[in-house]
Short mmCIF file of C-alpha atoms in Angstrom, two decimals:
data_model
loop_
_atom_site.label_atom_id
_atom_site.label_comp_id
_atom_site.label_asym_id
_atom_site.label_seq_id
_atom_site.Cartn_x
_atom_site.Cartn_y
_atom_site.Cartn_z
CA MET A 1 39.18 -36.68 2.92
CA ALA A 2 37.84 -36.39 6.48
CA THR A 3 35.10 -33.99 7.08
CA LEU A 4 35.18 -31.42 9.72
CA ALA A 5 32.45 -33.28 11.91
CA GLU A 6 34.80 -36.42 11.83
CA SER A 7 37.93 -34.36 12.87
CA PHE A 8 35.89 -32.76 15.87
CA MET A 9 35.06 -36.45 16.89
CA ALA A 10 38.37 -37.79 17.02
CA ASP A 11 39.60 -34.87 18.76
CA LEU A 12 36.85 -35.73 21.48
CA ALA A 13 38.26 -39.34 21.16
CA ASP A 14 41.84 -38.35 22.07
CA LEU A 15 40.53 -36.19 24.75
CA SER A 16 38.57 -39.06 26.02
CA ASP A 17 41.71 -41.42 25.85
CA ASP A 18 43.86 -38.94 27.52
CA SER A 19 41.70 -38.60 30.52
CA ALA A 20 41.31 -42.31 30.67
CA SER A 21 45.11 -42.56 30.96
CA ASP A 22 45.54 -40.50 33.95
CA ASP A 23 45.74 -41.69 37.62
CA GLU A 24 42.20 -42.77 38.29
CA VAL A 25 40.63 -41.14 41.60
CA PRO A 26 38.92 -43.46 43.92
CA GLN A 27 35.08 -43.32 44.17
CA GLU A 28 35.40 -42.37 47.99
CA GLN A 29 37.55 -39.73 47.30
CA GLN A 30 35.36 -38.24 44.70
CA LEU A 31 32.37 -38.49 47.03
CA ASP A 32 34.28 -36.37 49.54
CA GLY A 33 35.17 -33.73 47.02
CA ASN A 34 31.65 -33.20 46.13
CA ASP A 35 30.85 -33.09 49.86
CA LEU A 36 33.55 -30.47 50.19
CA LEU A 37 32.06 -28.52 47.04
CA MET A 38 28.54 -28.47 48.31
CA PRO A 39 29.22 -25.58 50.94
CA ASP A 40 31.04 -23.58 48.15
CA ALA A 41 28.26 -24.28 45.73
CA GLU A 42 25.62 -23.18 48.09
CA ALA A 43 27.46 -19.92 49.31
CA ALA A 44 28.01 -18.99 45.84
CA ALA A 45 24.21 -19.15 45.19
CA LYS A 46 23.60 -17.09 48.12
CA ARG A 47 26.29 -14.51 47.10
CA SER A 48 24.25 -14.44 43.39
CA GLY A 49 20.89 -13.95 44.89
CA VAL A 50 19.66 -17.21 43.55
CA ALA A 51 16.73 -18.92 45.32
CA ALA A 52 17.56 -22.17 47.48
CA SER A 53 14.91 -24.13 45.41
CA VAL A 54 12.85 -23.27 42.25
CA GLU A 55 9.83 -23.75 44.49
CA ASP A 56 10.93 -20.35 46.08
CA ALA A 57 11.35 -18.50 43.09
CA ALA A 58 8.21 -20.02 41.20
CA HIS A 59 4.86 -20.10 42.67
CA LEU A 60 2.47 -20.83 39.87
CA THR A 61 2.24 -24.55 39.65
CA SER A 62 1.13 -24.88 43.51
CA SER A 63 -1.22 -22.18 43.30
CA LYS A 64 -4.90 -23.24 43.46
CA ARG A 65 -6.00 -21.25 40.40
CA TYR A 66 -3.56 -22.94 38.11
CA ASN A 67 -4.59 -26.42 39.26
CA SER A 68 -8.17 -25.87 38.80
CA VAL A 69 -8.00 -24.04 35.66
CA MET A 70 -5.74 -27.23 34.36
CA ALA A 71 -8.07 -29.71 35.75
CA GLN A 72 -11.06 -28.10 34.00
CA VAL A 73 -8.84 -27.98 30.74
CA ARG A 74 -8.02 -31.62 30.86
CA GLU A 75 -11.44 -32.75 31.51
CA ALA A 76 -12.81 -30.55 28.51
CA LEU A 77 -10.17 -32.02 26.31
CA ALA A 78 -11.26 -35.63 27.37
CA GLY A 79 -14.90 -34.61 27.02
CA GLY A 80 -14.39 -33.25 23.67
CA ASP A 81 -12.44 -36.49 22.46
CA GLU A 82 -15.19 -38.86 23.65
CA ASP A 83 -18.17 -36.73 22.15
CA GLY A 84 -16.40 -36.42 18.86
CA GLY A 85 -15.74 -32.52 19.16
CA GLU A 86 -18.99 -31.33 18.64
CA PRO A 87 -20.43 -29.71 21.88
CA ALA A 88 -24.09 -28.77 22.64
CA ALA A 89 -24.96 -25.58 21.04
CA TRP A 90 -25.48 -22.65 23.43
CA THR A 91 -28.79 -20.43 23.53
CA GLY A 92 -28.08 -18.10 25.72
CA SER A 93 -25.75 -15.04 26.02
CA SER A 94 -22.03 -15.62 25.16
CA GLU A 95 -20.98 -14.08 28.28
CA ASP A 96 -22.70 -16.85 30.15
CA ASP A 97 -21.31 -19.82 28.21
CA PRO A 98 -19.20 -22.21 30.51
CA THR A 99 -17.07 -22.60 27.53
CA TYR A 100 -16.33 -18.93 26.96
CA LYS A 101 -15.71 -18.32 31.04
CA LEU A 102 -13.20 -21.28 30.39
CA LEU A 103 -11.42 -19.80 27.60
CA VAL A 104 -10.92 -16.36 29.48
CA ASP A 105 -9.56 -18.03 32.05
CA CYS A 106 -7.41 -20.08 30.09
CA ASN A 107 -5.97 -17.11 28.43
CA GLN A 108 -5.38 -15.08 31.40
CA LEU A 109 -3.06 -18.59 32.76
CA ALA A 110 -1.28 -18.80 29.53
CA VAL A 111 -0.13 -15.41 29.85
CA ASP A 112 0.82 -16.16 33.47
CA ILE A 113 2.71 -19.42 31.98
CA ASP A 114 4.66 -17.39 29.71
CA ASN A 115 6.32 -15.21 32.64
CA GLU A 116 6.67 -18.14 34.87
CA LEU A 117 8.52 -20.01 32.16
CA VAL A 118 10.79 -17.02 32.22
CA THR A 119 11.42 -16.99 35.87
CA VAL A 120 12.27 -20.80 35.89
CA HIS A 121 14.88 -20.53 33.12
CA ASN A 122 16.42 -17.82 34.84
CA TRP A 123 16.69 -19.71 37.98
CA VAL A 124 17.98 -23.16 36.12
CA ARG A 125 20.47 -21.32 34.14
CA ASP A 126 22.28 -19.51 37.32
CA ALA A 127 22.03 -22.93 39.01
CA TYR A 128 23.57 -24.90 36.47
CA ARG A 129 26.15 -22.07 35.46
CA ALA A 130 28.75 -23.75 37.73
CA ARG A 131 28.46 -26.93 35.76
CA PHE A 132 28.38 -25.52 32.12
CA PRO A 133 28.62 -21.83 31.70
CA GLU A 134 29.05 -21.77 28.28
CA LEU A 135 25.55 -23.61 27.78
CA GLU A 136 23.51 -20.81 28.19
CA SER A 137 25.01 -18.97 25.09
CA LEU A 138 24.48 -21.84 22.90
CA VAL A 139 20.95 -23.17 23.71
CA GLN A 140 18.94 -20.00 24.40
CA HIS A 141 15.30 -21.62 24.34
CA PRO A 142 13.87 -21.97 27.81
CA VAL A 143 12.25 -25.38 26.95
CA ASP A 144 15.22 -26.78 24.97
CA TYR A 145 17.91 -25.59 27.58
CA ALA A 146 15.99 -27.72 30.29
CA ARG A 147 15.68 -30.75 28.04
CA VAL A 148 19.83 -30.42 27.49
CA VAL A 149 20.06 -29.98 31.22
CA ALA A 150 18.14 -32.87 32.17
CA ALA A 151 19.84 -35.28 29.54
CA ILE A 152 23.48 -33.72 30.57
CA GLY A 153 23.21 -33.66 34.35
CA ASN A 154 26.56 -34.46 35.70
CA GLN A 155 28.02 -36.42 32.74
CA GLY A 156 31.68 -35.70 31.91
CA ASP A 157 31.54 -37.01 28.48
CA ILE A 158 28.71 -35.40 26.27
CA THR A 159 29.45 -37.68 23.25
CA ASP A 160 27.75 -40.43 25.34
CA VAL A 161 24.31 -38.09 25.84
CA ASP A 162 21.81 -38.68 23.26
CA LEU A 163 20.52 -35.44 21.99
CA ASP A 164 19.29 -36.03 18.43
CA GLY A 165 15.59 -35.75 19.69
CA VAL A 166 16.44 -32.60 21.52
CA LEU A 167 18.91 -30.03 19.19
CA PRO A 168 19.93 -29.65 15.70
CA SER A 169 22.80 -31.82 14.81
CA ALA A 170 25.07 -28.75 14.17
CA THR A 171 24.35 -27.38 17.63
CA ILE A 172 25.02 -30.91 19.04
CA MET A 173 28.24 -30.85 17.85
CA VAL A 174 29.23 -27.45 18.95
CA VAL A 175 28.02 -28.23 22.56
CA SER A 176 29.82 -31.53 22.61
CA VAL A 177 33.14 -29.65 21.40
CA THR A 178 32.25 -26.80 24.21
CA ALA A 179 31.59 -29.34 26.88
CA SER A 180 35.13 -31.12 26.40
CA THR A 181 37.08 -27.54 27.19
CA THR A 182 34.61 -26.08 29.41
CA ALA A 183 35.82 -25.23 32.87
CA GLY A 184 33.02 -25.93 34.95
CA LEU A 185 32.82 -28.43 37.91
CA PRO A 186 30.15 -31.19 38.56
CA LEU A 187 27.53 -30.15 40.95
CA PRO A 188 26.49 -31.67 44.21
CA HIS A 189 24.00 -34.37 44.43
CA THR A 190 21.62 -31.70 46.33
CA HIS A 191 22.03 -29.06 44.22
CA LEU A 192 21.82 -31.36 40.72
CA HIS A 193 18.46 -32.45 41.99
CA LYS A 194 17.12 -29.05 42.65
CA VAL A 195 18.14 -27.99 39.15
CA LEU A 196 16.74 -31.24 37.72
CA ALA A 197 13.45 -30.46 39.69
CA GLY A 198 13.55 -26.87 37.85
CA CYS A 199 13.74 -28.62 34.42
CA ALA A 200 11.16 -30.58 34.87
CA MET A 201 8.65 -27.63 36.14
CA THR A 202 9.65 -25.99 32.83
CA LEU A 203 8.49 -29.17 30.91
CA GLN A 204 5.50 -29.18 32.86
CA LEU A 205 4.54 -25.45 32.28
CA ASP A 206 5.31 -26.07 28.18
CA GLY A 207 3.00 -29.19 28.26
CA ASP A 208 0.19 -27.34 30.13
CA ARG A 209 0.46 -24.72 27.69
CA ALA A 210 0.41 -26.68 24.66
CA ASP A 211 -2.88 -28.25 26.42
CA ILE A 212 -4.37 -24.89 26.60
CA LEU A 213 -3.52 -23.84 23.28
CA LYS A 214 -5.30 -27.23 22.09
CA LEU A 215 -8.46 -26.39 24.02
CA VAL A 216 -8.66 -22.64 22.63
CA GLN A 217 -7.99 -23.94 19.01
CA THR A 218 -10.97 -26.56 19.28
CA LYS A 219 -13.45 -24.15 21.52
CA MET A 220 -12.88 -20.62 19.90
CA GLY A 221 -14.65 -21.78 16.71
CA ARG A 222 -17.83 -22.05 18.88
CA ILE A 223 -17.25 -19.02 20.90
CA ALA A 224 -16.03 -16.10 18.38
CA PRO A 225 -16.21 -18.23 14.76
CA ASN A 226 -15.67 -15.14 12.64
CA LEU A 227 -12.80 -13.68 14.50
CA SER A 228 -11.12 -16.93 14.56
CA ALA A 229 -11.69 -17.06 10.71
CA VAL A 230 -9.72 -13.84 10.30
CA VAL A 231 -6.61 -13.76 12.82
CA GLY A 232 -7.02 -17.83 13.85
CA THR A 233 -7.68 -19.13 16.79
CA ALA A 234 -4.86 -18.46 19.09
CA ILE A 235 -4.64 -14.90 18.19
CA ALA A 236 -8.38 -14.43 18.73
CA ALA A 237 -8.41 -16.15 22.04
CA GLN A 238 -5.15 -13.65 23.02
CA LEU A 239 -7.42 -10.85 22.02
CA MET A 240 -9.96 -11.64 23.88
CA GLY A 241 -8.10 -12.46 27.09
CA VAL A 242 -6.16 -9.11 27.13
CA ALA A 243 -9.36 -7.33 26.35
CA GLY A 244 -11.38 -8.81 29.15
CA GLY A 245 -13.74 -10.88 26.84
CA LEU A 246 -15.64 -10.92 23.43
CA GLN A 247 -17.87 -7.88 24.63
CA ALA A 248 -15.36 -5.73 25.88
CA LEU A 249 -13.35 -6.34 22.87
CA SER A 250 -16.41 -5.38 20.72
CA GLN A 251 -16.62 -2.29 22.25
CA MET A 252 -13.12 -1.33 21.47
CA PRO A 253 -11.88 1.09 18.27
CA ALA A 254 -9.60 -0.59 15.84
CA CYS A 255 -6.63 1.85 16.50
CA ASN A 256 -6.56 0.13 20.36
CA ILE A 257 -7.05 -3.55 19.21
CA GLN A 258 -4.01 -3.19 16.47
CA VAL A 259 -1.79 -2.27 19.90
CA LEU A 260 -3.53 -5.36 22.12
CA GLY A 261 -0.67 -7.23 23.53
CA ALA A 262 2.26 -4.81 22.25
CA LYS A 263 5.32 -4.69 24.66
CA LYS A 264 7.67 -1.94 25.26
CA LYS A 265 11.21 -2.98 25.02
CA ASN A 266 13.93 -1.81 26.69
CA ALA A 267 16.75 -1.01 24.09
CA ALA A 268 18.83 1.17 26.09
CA GLY A 269 22.06 1.90 24.18
CA PHE A 270 20.64 0.81 20.73
CA GLY A 271 19.07 2.88 17.98
CA SER A 272 15.29 3.38 17.62
CA ILE A 273 15.46 2.85 13.79
CA SER A 274 15.21 -0.75 14.08
CA SER A 275 12.46 -1.16 17.09
CA GLN A 276 9.13 -1.22 15.49
CA PRO A 277 6.37 0.14 18.29
CA HIS A 278 2.61 -0.60 17.98
CA GLN A 279 3.27 -4.38 17.26
CA GLY A 280 0.40 -6.52 19.28
CA PHE A 281 -0.94 -9.90 18.80
CA ILE A 282 -2.29 -9.31 15.07
CA TYR A 283 1.31 -8.66 14.04
CA ASN A 284 1.45 -12.46 14.49
CA CYS A 285 -1.30 -13.61 12.16
CA ASP A 286 -0.51 -14.92 8.50
CA LEU A 287 -1.82 -12.22 6.92
CA ILE A 288 0.37 -9.58 8.01
CA GLN A 289 3.25 -11.96 8.13
CA GLY A 290 2.91 -12.86 4.49
CA VAL A 291 3.50 -8.95 3.41
CA PRO A 292 6.97 -7.23 3.21
CA PRO A 293 8.22 -5.60 6.34
CA ALA A 294 7.53 -2.00 4.90
CA MET A 295 3.85 -2.82 4.45
CA ARG A 296 3.14 -4.52 7.65
CA PRO A 297 1.96 -1.14 9.61
CA GLN A 298 -0.62 -0.64 6.78
CA ALA A 299 -1.61 -4.29 6.82
CA ALA A 300 -2.03 -4.05 10.67
CA ARG A 301 -4.43 -1.12 10.35
CA ILE A 302 -6.30 -3.38 7.97
CA VAL A 303 -6.40 -6.15 9.73
CA GLY A 304 -7.41 -4.41 13.16
CA SER A 305 -10.25 -2.38 11.57
CA LYS A 306 -11.70 -5.87 10.08
CA VAL A 307 -11.10 -7.61 13.40
CA ALA A 308 -13.14 -5.03 15.12
CA LEU A 309 -16.04 -5.65 12.91
CA GLN A 310 -15.99 -9.34 13.44
CA ALA A 311 -15.94 -8.98 17.07
CA ARG A 312 -18.92 -7.29 16.49
CA VAL A 313 -20.47 -9.59 14.83
CA ASP A 314 -19.64 -12.57 16.95
CA ALA A 315 -20.62 -10.40 19.94
CA ALA A 316 -24.12 -10.13 18.40
CA ALA A 317 -24.09 -13.86 17.44
CA GLY A 318 -24.93 -12.58 13.83
CA ASP A 319 -23.21 -15.01 11.74
CA PRO A 320 -22.73 -18.31 13.80
CA SER A 321 -21.46 -20.42 10.85
CA GLY A 322 -18.13 -17.99 10.14
CA THR A 323 -19.18 -17.36 6.53
CA GLN A 324 -18.55 -13.79 6.58
CA GLY A 325 -15.23 -14.06 8.50
CA ALA A 326 -14.11 -16.39 5.72
CA GLN A 327 -15.39 -13.61 3.27
CA MET A 328 -13.69 -11.07 5.05
CA LYS A 329 -10.45 -12.64 4.96
CA ASP A 330 -10.32 -13.21 1.39
CA SER A 331 -11.27 -9.69 0.98
CA ILE A 332 -8.07 -8.44 3.04
CA ARG A 333 -6.01 -10.97 1.06
CA GLU A 334 -7.17 -9.36 -2.36
CA LYS A 335 -6.57 -5.93 -0.72
CA LEU A 336 -3.04 -6.68 0.39
CA GLU A 337 -2.19 -8.19 -2.87
CA LYS A 338 -3.33 -5.36 -4.49
CA LEU A 339 -1.22 -3.03 -2.45
CA GLN A 340 2.08 -5.13 -3.42
CA GLU A 341 1.28 -4.51 -7.23
CA PRO A 342 3.95 -2.23 -8.99
CA PRO A 343 2.74 1.00 -10.24
CA PRO A 344 1.83 1.26 -13.88
CA ALA A 345 4.62 2.15 -16.24
CA LYS A 346 4.77 5.97 -17.23
CA GLN A 347 3.90 5.99 -21.16
CA PRO A 348 6.06 8.42 -23.34
CA LYS A 349 4.75 11.66 -24.13
CA VAL A 350 4.58 12.22 -27.75
CA LEU A 351 7.07 15.39 -28.71
CA ALA A 352 5.68 18.17 -30.96
CA ALA A 353 6.73 18.30 -34.39
CA PRO A 354 10.23 20.34 -34.80
CA ASP A 355 10.04 23.83 -36.09
CA MET A 356 6.51 24.01 -36.21
CA GLU A 357 4.45 27.39 -34.88
CA GLY A 358 1.39 26.92 -32.55
CA LYS A 359 -1.77 27.28 -34.10
CA LYS A 360 -3.32 30.80 -33.12
CA ARG A 361 -6.55 30.49 -31.73
CA ARG A 362 -7.23 33.83 -31.61
CA GLY A 363 -10.58 34.75 -33.41
CA GLY A 364 -12.78 38.04 -34.07
CA LYS A 365 -12.67 41.42 -36.15
CA ARG A 366 -8.96 42.34 -35.55
CA PHE A 367 -7.64 38.64 -36.27
CA ARG A 368 -9.92 38.69 -39.56
CA LYS A 369 -8.23 41.90 -40.75
CA MET A 370 -4.86 40.65 -39.97
CA ARG A 371 -5.60 37.79 -42.21
CA GLU A 372 -6.72 39.95 -44.85
CA ARG A 373 -3.72 41.94 -44.56
CA TYR A 374 -0.89 39.24 -44.19
CA GLY A 375 -2.89 36.76 -46.00
CA MET A 376 -1.94 35.15 -49.39
CA THR A 377 -2.99 36.71 -52.59
CA ASP A 378 -5.13 35.23 -55.55
CA THR A 379 -1.90 35.70 -57.62
CA ARG A 380 0.48 34.02 -55.41
CA LYS A 381 -2.21 31.03 -55.22
CA ALA A 382 -2.37 31.07 -58.67
CA ALA A 383 1.51 30.98 -59.07
CA ASN A 384 1.55 28.16 -56.92
CA ARG A 385 -1.13 26.19 -58.50
CA VAL A 386 -0.13 23.65 -61.23
CA ASN A 387 -2.71 22.12 -63.69
CA PHE A 388 -2.29 18.24 -64.43
CA ASN A 389 -0.70 17.40 -68.02
CA GLN A 390 0.26 20.74 -68.83
CA ALA A 391 3.51 22.21 -68.54
CA GLU A 392 3.88 25.60 -66.73
CA GLU A 393 5.38 28.73 -68.12
CA GLU A 394 8.68 29.95 -66.40
CA PHE A 395 11.01 32.52 -66.61
CA LEU A 396 14.69 33.27 -65.68
CA ASP A 397 15.14 35.50 -62.52
CA GLY A 398 18.71 35.80 -62.15
CA ASP A 399 20.36 32.29 -61.67
CA GLU A 400 16.97 31.07 -60.99
CA MET A 401 14.31 29.34 -62.85
CA VAL A 402 10.82 30.43 -61.42
CA GLY A 403 7.75 28.95 -62.77
CA LEU A 404 4.31 30.66 -63.33
CA GLY A 405 2.11 27.82 -62.26
CA THR A 406 -1.43 28.65 -63.70
CA LEU A 407 -1.04 32.43 -63.53
CA GLY A 408 -2.24 33.65 -67.10
CA ARG A 409 -3.55 30.33 -68.17
CA ASN A 410 -6.96 31.32 -68.09
CA ALA A 411 -6.63 35.15 -68.95
CA ALA A 412 -7.34 36.41 -72.73
CA GLY A 413 -4.04 37.51 -74.54
CA GLY A 414 -1.84 36.01 -71.74
CA ARG A 415 -2.34 38.72 -69.12
CA LEU A 416 -0.48 38.22 -65.72
CA ARG A 417 -3.94 39.81 -63.90
CA VAL A 418 -6.36 38.00 -62.12
CA ALA A 419 -10.31 38.80 -62.01
CA VAL A 420 -11.15 40.63 -58.73
CA LYS A 421 -13.66 38.77 -56.92
CA THR A 422 -16.15 41.05 -55.34
CA GLN A 423 -16.47 40.29 -51.46
CA LYS A 424 -19.84 40.42 -50.39
CA GLN A 425 -19.97 41.71 -46.96
CA LYS A 426 -22.78 40.72 -44.46
CA LEU A 427 -24.27 43.82 -42.67
CA SER A 428 -26.51 44.07 -39.85
CA ALA A 429 -29.97 45.15 -40.46
CA LYS A 430 -29.18 47.99 -38.43
CA THR A 431 -26.39 49.30 -40.73
CA GLN A 432 -27.93 48.18 -44.02
CA LYS A 433 -31.50 50.67 -43.09
CA ARG A 434 -28.61 53.53 -42.33
CA ALA A 435 -26.81 53.04 -45.82
CA LYS A 436 -30.10 52.77 -47.69
CA ALA A 437 -31.27 56.35 -45.86
CA TYR A 438 -28.09 57.83 -46.85
CA GLY A 439 -28.30 56.67 -50.35
CA ALA A 440 -31.83 58.32 -50.73
CA HIS A 441 -30.33 61.69 -49.82
CA GLY A 442 -27.64 61.75 -52.24
CA LEU A 443 -25.13 61.22 -49.30
CA GLY A 444 -24.15 57.80 -50.62
CA SER A 445 -26.12 56.87 -53.77
CA GLY A 446 -24.72 53.42 -54.36
CA ALA A 447 -23.24 52.10 -57.92
CA VAL A 448 -22.53 55.16 -60.02
CA SER A 449 -21.84 55.04 -64.05
CA GLY A 450 -18.86 55.28 -65.02
CA LEU A 451 -19.72 57.75 -67.77
CA SER A 452 -21.02 60.07 -65.45
CA SER A 453 -19.14 63.49 -65.40
CA SER A 454 -19.59 66.52 -64.08
CA LEU A 455 -18.16 68.42 -66.90
CA ALA A 456 -20.58 69.49 -69.79
CA PHE A 457 -19.73 70.89 -73.16
CA THR A 458 -22.16 73.98 -74.13
CA PRO A 459 -22.30 75.94 -77.27
CA VAL A 460 -22.25 78.95 -75.02
CA GLN A 461 -19.41 78.40 -72.76
CA GLY A 462 -17.86 75.62 -74.13
CA ILE A 463 -16.90 73.34 -71.26
CA GLU A 464 -18.83 74.00 -67.84
CA LEU A 465 -18.98 72.17 -64.47
CA GLU A 466 -22.36 71.23 -63.49
CA ASN A 467 -24.15 68.48 -61.09
CA PRO A 468 -25.13 65.44 -62.67
CA ASN A 469 -27.74 64.95 -60.02
CA ALA A 470 -29.73 68.55 -60.78
CA LYS A 471 -31.05 67.25 -63.89
CA ARG A 472 -32.37 64.24 -62.16
CA ASP A 473 -33.80 66.67 -59.36
CA ALA A 474 -35.34 69.22 -62.04
CA ASP A 475 -37.15 66.27 -63.91
CA ALA A 476 -38.97 65.35 -60.53
CA ASP A 477 -40.07 68.91 -59.80
CA LEU A 478 -41.48 69.12 -63.17
CA LYS A 479 -43.70 66.13 -62.30
CA SER A 480 -47.50 67.24 -61.53
CA GLY A 481 -48.38 66.40 -58.40
CA THR A 482 -50.88 63.66 -59.43
CA GLU A 483 -48.25 61.88 -61.73
CA SER A 484 -46.44 60.38 -58.80
CA TYR A 485 -49.72 58.92 -57.72
CA PHE A 486 -51.41 58.00 -60.78
CA SER A 487 -48.66 57.24 -63.19
CA GLU A 488 -48.32 53.55 -64.54
CA TYR A 489 -44.59 53.63 -63.59
CA SER A 490 -45.11 54.85 -60.11
CA GLY A 491 -45.32 51.99 -57.27
CA PHE A 492 -46.32 52.39 -53.54
CA ARG A 493 -44.24 53.85 -51.12
CA SER A 494 -45.41 51.99 -48.21
CA ILE A 495 -47.55 49.05 -47.42
CA LYS A 496 -49.44 48.49 -43.99
CA ASN A 497 -49.98 44.88 -42.83
CA SER A 498 -53.78 44.58 -42.78
#
């Protein structure tokens, strides 16, 4: 079964056979036709506003600054290859280093080359549109477009053109099928020569930009080793070029370094959700590109702050070896990995036991009284307690058998009475003194004998009421005055401490 590519190639072969079977036009008539098309092409170019030649639209390659900087770049690359890539150490200030000045000029020239590439590509695209208008939508990269135009030229059969080293195989097949059905006409020789000159200028600009990038990558390790270790030599050179030098970059805050090189996109008619502002050169470093898109703004702030620190270290020549920059990059990578870790799982909380009242934590006199009032009695405690290896007594309460536990086991005669335990209440010293004073005056005499009574049996009146304490007071009055002091049963009333 034939594949899709083989089917396309078979259709192209049929089209080429049909065109060969047609009446051939003499070469002289074709030349005459091209001569007739030349005024129309030039008129169309004037009407569309396209310059007559690429030199009229692009002036960078003919400027004196461009040729001077590129001569220094080629000389530096050749000298570096001869010396083994180890230039002599510069002992002065970094601002006065010739290599530093050359890198600053290269950065500015690289920006101009990027803008010039866009200008030249627009001119070549407009000039070649009459020959192959669909090509600009199939090949959008400026350098690839220039290589394809230089390879195709005025060829009628694209299958005879070797585009293997220029475009991928899938794109080559699409370009070949589209070229077989295009409505474009061959260009005049003079016009085609101008188009090929524009393609050559595009390739020249691309090659010069590659030389500048190679020089920057080899020399930035000497000018800013720590900054290059964090974001790379290319991005470090771009930051220095836009900021105006290493000293100017070291004096900028981190928030401004983050947006160096950001371009305001004109997205009229489109939503602003997809557009991501404040994306400068540092967004292209591997540290930021290695995190998810949602975390890149936070990663840019982290990298921007560290870039500001390393720029100040390089401006002061603090660490020429670049060790501090490598350590800073490792710490940034660890921090970004820590931010990407998932949050810890929530542990399930233990539920409280069902039908359980909360523990009362109130204390004080009121709470103790409440516990004495509603607490379990000793009788209930004895009824709930069972002795080991002894059967408890039971009684029938309606239809339910109720056990007595240890109630009545220790009592003589089987009485269901529990001995009352005297509770000793602790009183304060002031309260104890007051109670003793009341007891001395008869207001509170402490324990009273159970046999004392206010009823007395006399032979005269029979039963009469008397005060039990009257006899005691009378006995105290009958004592002699010296008995209380000299009696052998008397003691000291008070003791004075010597």
